[in-house]
XYZ file of C-alpha atoms in Angstrom:
522
model
C 27.866 -4.448 -29.612
C 28.711 -0.839 -28.661
C 26.688 1.171 -26.184
C 24.801 3.236 -28.778
C 23.779 0.204 -30.820
C 22.682 -1.602 -27.648
C 20.567 1.362 -26.560
C 18.942 1.662 -29.976
C 18.060 -2.044 -29.965
C 16.598 -1.819 -26.451
C 14.506 1.192 -27.459
C 13.256 -0.619 -30.544
C 12.276 -3.738 -28.625
C 10.579 -1.875 -25.798
C 8.729 0.228 -28.385
C 7.385 -3.015 -29.817
C 6.195 -3.971 -26.340
C 4.555 -0.550 -25.981
C 2.578 -1.114 -29.169
C 1.621 -4.601 -27.998
C 0.375 -3.331 -24.641
C -1.565 -0.421 -26.062
C -3.099 -2.565 -28.778
C -4.502 -4.970 -26.205
C -6.546 -2.186 -24.609
C -9.048 -2.390 -27.443
C -9.367 -6.163 -27.134
C -10.982 -8.326 -24.500
C -7.840 -10.019 -23.206
C -4.227 -9.048 -22.741
C -2.639 -12.134 -24.242
C -3.493 -15.367 -25.937
C -4.461 -18.068 -23.464
C -6.783 -21.001 -23.285
C -10.087 -20.119 -21.561
C -9.920 -20.442 -17.799
C -12.104 -23.193 -16.346
C -15.400 -22.290 -14.736
C -15.903 -22.499 -10.996
C -17.380 -25.993 -11.318
C -14.481 -27.500 -13.259
C -11.189 -28.725 -11.852
C -8.459 -26.209 -12.553
C -5.172 -27.176 -14.152
C -1.860 -26.014 -12.630
C -1.751 -23.209 -15.198
C -5.267 -22.095 -14.258
C -4.277 -22.067 -10.592
C -1.161 -20.068 -11.432
C -3.257 -17.453 -13.229
C -5.703 -17.322 -10.345
C -2.917 -16.888 -7.800
C -1.513 -14.060 -9.874
C -4.794 -12.249 -9.292
C -5.487 -13.223 -5.683
C -2.057 -11.950 -4.620
C -0.247 -8.725 -5.350
C 1.698 -10.897 -7.765
C 2.526 -14.573 -7.922
C 5.873 -15.948 -6.787
C 7.294 -19.403 -6.199
C 6.533 -19.378 -2.460
C 2.803 -18.927 -2.864
C 2.736 -21.536 -5.658
C 4.405 -24.026 -3.318
C 1.916 -23.211 -0.553
C -1.146 -23.717 -2.730
C 0.293 -26.913 -4.179
C 0.414 -28.306 -0.644
C -2.907 -27.049 0.754
C -5.121 -26.677 -2.305
C -6.819 -23.597 -3.755
C -10.115 -23.722 -1.759
C -8.259 -23.952 1.553
C -5.891 -21.171 0.503
C -8.742 -18.797 -0.405
C -10.547 -19.598 2.852
C -7.368 -18.884 4.810
C -6.899 -15.613 2.940
C -10.441 -14.449 3.650
C -10.110 -15.339 7.334
C -6.480 -14.436 8.034
C -4.605 -14.773 11.271
C -1.962 -12.229 12.263
C 0.609 -11.927 9.499
C 4.108 -13.118 10.314
C 6.619 -11.195 8.253
C 10.213 -12.231 7.551
C 12.458 -11.205 10.435
C 14.448 -8.764 8.282
C 11.251 -7.028 7.160
C 9.750 -6.875 10.647
C 12.955 -5.305 11.953
C 12.705 -2.601 9.289
C 9.134 -1.840 10.343
C 9.989 -1.896 14.054
C 12.783 0.623 13.459
C 10.402 3.243 12.032
C 9.503 6.263 14.161
C 5.792 5.533 13.683
C 6.411 2.138 15.290
C 8.292 3.557 18.263
C 6.424 6.773 19.073
C 2.743 7.286 19.785
C 0.727 9.866 17.865
C 0.515 12.270 20.864
C 4.308 12.326 21.098
C 4.717 12.954 17.382
C 2.185 15.787 17.419
C 3.703 17.339 20.542
C 7.144 17.391 18.936
C 5.746 18.815 15.687
C 3.889 21.527 17.601
C 7.063 22.505 19.465
C 8.941 22.769 16.168
C 6.144 24.840 14.625
C 5.927 27.238 17.569
C 9.698 27.567 17.758
C 9.815 28.459 14.063
C 7.021 31.006 14.522
C 8.985 32.740 17.305
C 12.102 33.225 15.177
C 12.439 36.813 13.984
C 15.308 36.392 11.514
C 13.677 35.534 8.195
C 16.452 33.259 6.975
C 16.530 31.325 10.231
C 12.730 31.132 10.234
C 12.769 29.662 6.728
C 15.319 27.031 7.761
C 13.232 26.077 10.829
C 10.012 25.815 8.824
C 11.696 23.667 6.198
C 13.132 21.399 8.897
C 9.675 20.904 10.374
C 8.180 20.165 6.961
C 10.934 17.647 6.240
C 10.269 15.874 9.539
C 6.569 15.625 8.692
C 7.388 14.371 5.206
C 9.595 11.632 6.634
C 6.766 10.422 8.882
C 4.436 10.165 5.886
C 7.121 8.323 3.949
C 7.494 5.878 6.832
C 3.820 5.040 6.575
C 4.225 4.340 2.856
C 7.356 2.291 3.527
C 5.513 0.108 6.015
C 2.675 -0.480 3.584
C 5.038 -1.463 0.741
C 6.929 -3.929 2.929
C 3.697 -5.567 4.041
C 2.344 -5.722 0.490
C 5.499 -7.469 -0.686
C 5.892 -9.984 2.120
C 2.666 -10.428 4.056
C 1.264 -13.942 3.695
C -2.196 -12.337 3.908
C -2.211 -11.118 0.330
C -5.950 -10.567 -0.085
C -6.016 -8.521 3.107
C -3.011 -6.498 1.897
C -4.816 -5.684 -1.341
C -8.022 -4.779 0.442
C -6.135 -2.387 2.719
C -4.977 -0.591 -0.429
C -8.506 -0.732 -1.854
C -10.048 0.861 1.248
C -7.260 3.419 1.663
C -8.111 4.490 -1.859
C -11.884 4.326 -1.289
C -11.619 6.395 1.907
C -8.884 8.540 0.424
C -7.187 11.334 2.358
C -4.477 13.755 1.213
C -1.393 13.661 3.387
C -0.277 17.254 2.758
C -3.180 18.744 4.692
C -3.012 19.795 8.347
C -1.490 17.047 10.546
C -2.285 14.223 8.148
C 1.355 13.333 7.555
C 1.487 12.362 11.227
C -1.939 10.722 11.232
C -1.980 8.575 8.094
C 0.088 5.776 9.610
C -2.398 5.470 12.460
C -5.285 5.883 10.004
C -4.176 2.769 8.119
C -3.311 0.856 11.279
C -6.440 1.529 13.345
C -9.224 2.609 10.968
C -8.526 0.561 7.816
C -6.441 -2.583 8.332
C -8.434 -4.182 11.198
C -11.692 -3.942 9.210
C -10.472 -4.552 5.649
C -12.189 -7.962 5.483
C -14.815 -7.432 8.176
C -18.176 -5.672 8.224
C -18.433 -2.548 6.088
C -20.367 -0.808 8.878
C -17.446 -1.234 11.290
C -15.028 0.089 8.678
C -17.217 3.083 7.885
C -17.582 3.885 11.586
C -13.839 3.651 12.230
C -13.143 6.041 9.347
C -15.861 8.453 10.506
C -14.228 8.670 13.942
C -10.628 9.048 12.769
C -9.001 12.500 12.906
C -7.386 11.973 9.478
C -10.750 11.909 7.698
C -12.303 14.595 9.891
C -9.393 16.960 9.251
C -9.104 16.179 5.557
C -12.776 16.881 4.827
C -12.975 19.825 7.239
C -15.555 18.408 9.609
C -13.659 19.817 12.581
C -14.886 23.181 11.249
C -18.498 22.009 11.038
C -20.634 23.615 13.755
C -24.117 24.938 14.293
C -24.539 28.249 12.439
C -21.242 27.537 10.651
C -22.155 24.472 8.603
C -19.491 22.771 6.489
C -20.934 20.169 4.111
C -17.669 18.668 2.798
C -17.651 15.413 4.756
C -21.418 14.975 4.591
C -21.355 15.144 0.803
C -18.411 12.780 0.334
C -19.765 10.359 2.945
C -22.706 9.748 0.613
C -21.232 10.390 -2.831
C -17.882 8.612 -2.463
C -18.090 6.369 0.599
C -21.552 4.805 0.516
C -24.445 5.585 -1.848
C -22.539 6.777 -4.909
C -23.161 9.881 -6.982
C -26.484 8.562 -8.278
C -27.450 6.886 -5.023
C -30.790 8.587 -4.534
C -29.975 11.352 -2.054
C -30.897 15.033 -2.326
C -29.215 18.297 -1.470
C -31.506 18.420 1.555
C -30.027 15.089 2.688
C -26.545 16.611 2.369
C -27.586 19.561 4.513
C -29.255 17.433 7.169
C -26.310 15.014 7.307
C -23.993 17.984 7.763
C -26.172 19.029 10.710
C -25.888 15.524 12.163
C -22.111 15.869 11.869
C -21.907 19.211 13.673
C -19.677 18.938 16.725
C -17.893 15.835 15.389
C -14.257 16.863 15.377
C -10.729 16.607 16.683
C -8.938 17.640 19.857
C -5.164 17.202 19.907
C -4.738 18.916 23.257
C -5.172 17.837 26.868
C -7.804 20.410 27.763
C -11.507 19.578 27.659
C -13.629 22.385 26.197
C -15.921 24.294 28.528
C -19.194 22.525 27.788
C -22.496 24.006 28.927
C -23.743 22.233 32.031
C -26.951 21.076 30.358
C -24.921 19.523 27.504
C -22.081 17.853 29.433
C -23.798 14.446 29.302
C -23.372 14.496 25.508
C -19.634 15.201 25.479
C -17.475 12.359 24.068
C -13.695 12.096 23.893
C -11.987 9.013 22.429
C -8.307 9.583 21.763
C -8.155 12.578 19.433
C -11.779 12.170 18.390
C -14.094 14.615 20.122
C -17.809 15.275 20.024
C -18.372 18.775 21.378
C -22.097 19.313 22.081
C -21.570 23.097 22.225
C -21.066 22.922 18.454
C -23.872 20.485 17.666
C -27.234 21.275 16.097
C -29.738 19.586 18.417
C -32.806 20.361 16.320
C -34.611 17.369 14.791
C -33.612 16.364 11.296
C -34.770 14.312 8.300
C -32.411 11.982 6.421
C -33.214 9.779 3.423
C -36.926 10.247 4.038
C -36.911 9.318 7.721
C -36.642 11.453 10.867
C -33.535 11.652 13.036
C -34.343 12.223 16.687
C -31.965 14.708 18.240
C -29.661 13.069 20.802
C -26.085 14.114 20.032
C -23.418 11.712 18.778
C -25.775 8.661 18.522
C -27.345 10.496 15.580
C -24.192 9.674 13.616
C -24.501 5.965 14.398
C -28.102 5.982 13.210
C -27.115 7.704 9.976
C -24.258 5.281 9.305
C -26.585 2.311 9.896
C -29.058 3.786 7.461
C -26.405 4.407 4.812
C -24.935 0.903 5.038
C -28.334 -0.770 4.684
C -29.402 1.364 1.738
C -29.585 -0.651 -1.551
C -27.484 1.968 -3.346
C -24.574 1.331 -0.990
C -24.649 -2.408 -1.725
C -24.582 -1.707 -5.471
C -21.930 1.000 -5.269
C -19.479 -0.971 -3.127
C -20.078 -4.179 -5.105
C -19.374 -2.402 -8.387
C -16.122 -0.950 -7.045
C -15.020 -4.367 -5.805
C -15.731 -5.882 -9.210
C -13.811 -3.129 -11.001
C -10.834 -3.653 -8.685
C -10.776 -7.448 -8.918
C -12.286 -8.331 -12.301
C -12.348 -5.743 -15.095
C -13.041 -2.092 -15.827
C -16.610 -2.761 -16.959
C -17.677 -5.719 -14.817
C -20.718 -7.832 -15.759
C -23.950 -6.457 -14.340
C -25.011 -9.931 -13.186
C -21.831 -10.339 -11.139
C -22.254 -6.940 -9.468
C -25.855 -7.862 -8.630
C -24.827 -11.129 -6.980
C -22.165 -9.403 -4.908
C -24.713 -6.746 -3.886
C -27.159 -9.449 -2.801
C -24.430 -10.997 -0.653
C -23.664 -7.553 0.811
C -27.323 -7.114 1.814
C -27.801 -10.685 3.029
C -24.694 -10.609 5.262
C -25.177 -7.045 6.533
C -22.135 -5.831 4.633
C -19.636 -8.656 5.185
C -16.655 -7.799 2.990
C -15.159 -11.298 3.104
C -18.509 -12.812 2.099
C -18.722 -10.431 -0.858
C -15.231 -11.439 -1.934
C -16.110 -15.114 -1.602
C -19.022 -14.552 -3.974
C -16.729 -12.694 -6.358
C -13.857 -15.208 -6.299
C -16.119 -18.222 -6.830
C -17.902 -16.672 -9.794
C -17.346 -17.872 -13.384
C -16.919 -14.229 -14.413
C -13.903 -13.828 -12.146
C -12.258 -17.059 -13.196
C -12.772 -16.303 -16.884
C -11.454 -12.730 -16.716
C -7.780 -13.661 -16.508
C -5.639 -11.210 -18.442
C -8.302 -8.521 -18.819
C -7.441 -6.194 -15.965
C -4.722 -3.628 -16.668
C -2.498 -3.067 -13.657
C -2.357 0.315 -12.013
C 1.177 1.436 -11.006
C 0.959 0.002 -7.486
C 0.037 -3.453 -8.719
C 2.612 -3.394 -11.501
C 5.474 -2.431 -9.193
C 4.619 -4.814 -6.355
C 4.026 -7.713 -8.750
C 7.297 -7.043 -10.571
C 9.352 -7.058 -7.361
C 7.541 -10.128 -5.990
C 8.085 -12.031 -9.220
C 11.723 -11.007 -9.478
C 12.891 -11.601 -5.920
C 10.300 -13.992 -4.476
C 10.702 -13.993 -0.661
C 14.167 -12.391 -0.616
C 13.743 -9.351 1.665
C 14.575 -6.014 0.086
C 16.595 -3.649 2.254
C 15.510 -0.354 0.748
C 11.900 0.327 -0.326
C 12.795 3.899 -1.397
C 13.078 3.058 -5.132
C 9.526 1.682 -5.117
C 8.208 4.813 -3.423
C 10.051 6.973 -5.947
C 8.661 4.950 -8.878
C 5.139 5.289 -7.501
C 5.639 9.037 -7.304
C 6.883 9.179 -10.894
C 3.922 7.112 -12.040
C 1.473 9.356 -10.201
C 0.116 6.922 -7.599
C 2.053 7.530 -4.413
C 0.238 6.534 -1.240
C -2.102 9.049 0.410
C -1.165 11.698 -2.143
C -4.354 12.052 -4.173
C -5.468 15.650 -3.661
C -9.139 15.012 -4.446
C -11.201 12.706 -2.180
C -12.277 10.372 -4.996
C -9.121 8.245 -4.763
C -6.958 7.056 -7.634
C -8.821 5.607 -10.645
C -8.675 1.842 -11.039
C -9.308 1.688 -14.799
C -6.854 1.302 -17.667
C -7.537 4.685 -19.252
C -5.842 6.430 -16.314
C -2.614 4.447 -16.481
C -2.010 3.245 -20.045
C -0.633 6.342 -21.762
C 2.596 6.126 -23.733
C 4.347 8.251 -21.100
C 3.243 5.913 -18.326
C 4.397 2.886 -20.282
C 7.776 4.448 -21.039
C 8.330 4.966 -17.304
C 7.331 1.357 -16.611
C 9.921 0.192 -19.123
C 12.577 2.246 -17.313
C 11.527 0.569 -14.070
C 11.632 -2.847 -15.745
C 15.183 -2.152 -16.862
C 16.274 -1.092 -13.364
C 14.775 -4.206 -11.773
C 15.832 -6.557 -14.556
C 19.420 -5.350 -14.595
C 19.655 -5.618 -10.804
C 20.705 -1.994 -10.240
C 17.504 -0.541 -8.776
C 18.999 -0.054 -5.305
C 16.449 -2.270 -3.563
C 19.232 -4.060 -1.713
C 21.317 -1.019 -0.840
C 20.796 -0.234 2.865
C 19.930 3.319 3.827
C 23.180 3.557 5.812
C 25.608 5.327 3.430
C 28.495 3.323 4.912
C 26.837 0.005 4.077
C 27.505 -1.853 0.859
C 24.760 -3.073 -1.436
C 23.891 -6.724 -0.967
C 24.243 -8.676 -4.236
C 20.785 -9.758 -5.389
C 20.777 -10.317 -9.109
C 17.332 -11.388 -10.346
C 16.997 -14.862 -11.800
C 13.659 -14.785 -13.562
C 14.451 -17.398 -16.189
C 14.332 -20.355 -13.821
C 12.319 -23.553 -13.886
C 9.248 -22.102 -12.164
C 8.754 -19.341 -14.675
C 9.553 -21.521 -17.681
C 7.053 -24.066 -16.426
C 4.190 -21.678 -15.870
C 4.722 -18.201 -17.329
C 6.204 -19.375 -20.613
C 2.981 -21.259 -21.419
C 1.027 -18.022 -21.147
C 3.312 -15.857 -23.289
C 2.149 -14.698 -26.680
C 4.253 -15.452 -29.774
C 5.273 -11.782 -29.951
C 6.561 -11.842 -26.370
C 8.413 -15.101 -26.937
C 10.036 -13.620 -30.025
C 11.192 -10.561 -28.085
C 12.591 -12.702 -25.262
C 14.493 -14.822 -27.794
C 16.284 -11.687 -28.972
C 17.727 -10.951 -25.522
C 21.521 -11.136 -25.547
C 21.931 -11.425 -21.777
C 19.982 -12.552 -18.742
C 19.589 -8.885 -17.756
C 17.916 -8.102 -21.061
C 15.734 -11.190 -20.754
C 14.602 -10.019 -17.331
C 13.858 -6.553 -18.630
C 11.882 -7.821 -21.594
C 9.776 -10.114 -19.433
C 9.005 -7.321 -16.954
C 8.114 -5.060 -19.904
C 5.855 -7.572 -21.604
C 2.083 -7.210 -22.002
C 1.686 -10.239 -19.754
C 3.237 -8.256 -16.889
C 0.945 -5.289 -17.493
C -2.241 -7.303 -17.017
C -3.515 -9.793 -14.502
């Protein structure tokens, strides 16, 4: 078959897949399967396989082997109470080699400041432009390192539920990396404000975010001071982070919360501000976080119908406690969890049960997930949730290469950028949408099919080291092996089977499987 005829046939077959995928969006399930057992019934191996495909970023043979040995209940319990993740040696070495792993934030900021000041002092316009571009490139590379580290952990961390919840919370507490020093800060933001609390108490997570310079810079709270009020963070703290847009707060609550937040800011330097003697007892400095009482409104305030006694930074703790224990926060967070894990329009009864767990456990995230995972609604929703780009890409690579360590995450980062979901790059603070309507356009699907071809044909560059002198390590995908015939083939629709039967090579077979509706849903 000549090249043109081959290309035409590939286009025709992938177009058929596109129609199949888009047509499933109006139905209740992505592909024909037997109903999943309820929580009370013993699951078959196929049911467990489907469940694992949803509990992880994407199922592979290693996790199937692990669950076969330890059992599903023990696996879920281990996932919700994870120990430190041990990554493959090759992957850990890649992470250890990153600048963000070797240099502390103060060093990175000091170097960036020197580059910025040096560029500002250059009088020749052409030379100034070159210096500014060099500084911007250095900042860009730091942000890319943070994304690289996250991708490697998502692919290979044994703590797959934790890895997904880190992504969930990074998106919930979204920041835009192009602003201020965020390209330097986002790696630390994930590492210190998000990851340690991803399965813990929501109050601890909310507090860590509220004290991190990345959030304070992104939502302009470092500019918030008495007589110069900035309401940005106050508004998003209620609308996007806790209560939700219809959570029962007023514009007066926004204004009073902004007053509580006055003086909460950032100090990247070594010099303490000159604080009035009578206010020095209120000054707080923790790393780059700073509470400057000179800038704080010490008048009494009202918030959500109750008074706030003026006492400096402890006002923020009182407000955060009040927000976390508000019924609207339990409902809002529970609904978002159900959308992420179950389906775009989750059952009201399920959301209510998760919210009750949230209130009963004082915001325990792992307890909420336990309620969700053990629910009949979750177990019966297999195949209903359309994958956003992140989930599609990570699941495709995990399925294709199992535990074989990739040497170059750059293609994945580039694909995420093309698909519009690159990490920490959402300009608005609402985070990326987690529903099918945002990601199921024909243009999106066409790009996914291009990605499927690159991965399926083994020429994506995932095993080509960054060193230009190095040669690419052979790593041809072998998707059509016993594991996938045993499990995946039983879940394929007749249309998908027919398309796979038309493949004339193993590369085409790989591509068609990765392009199938079954790969677009979980």
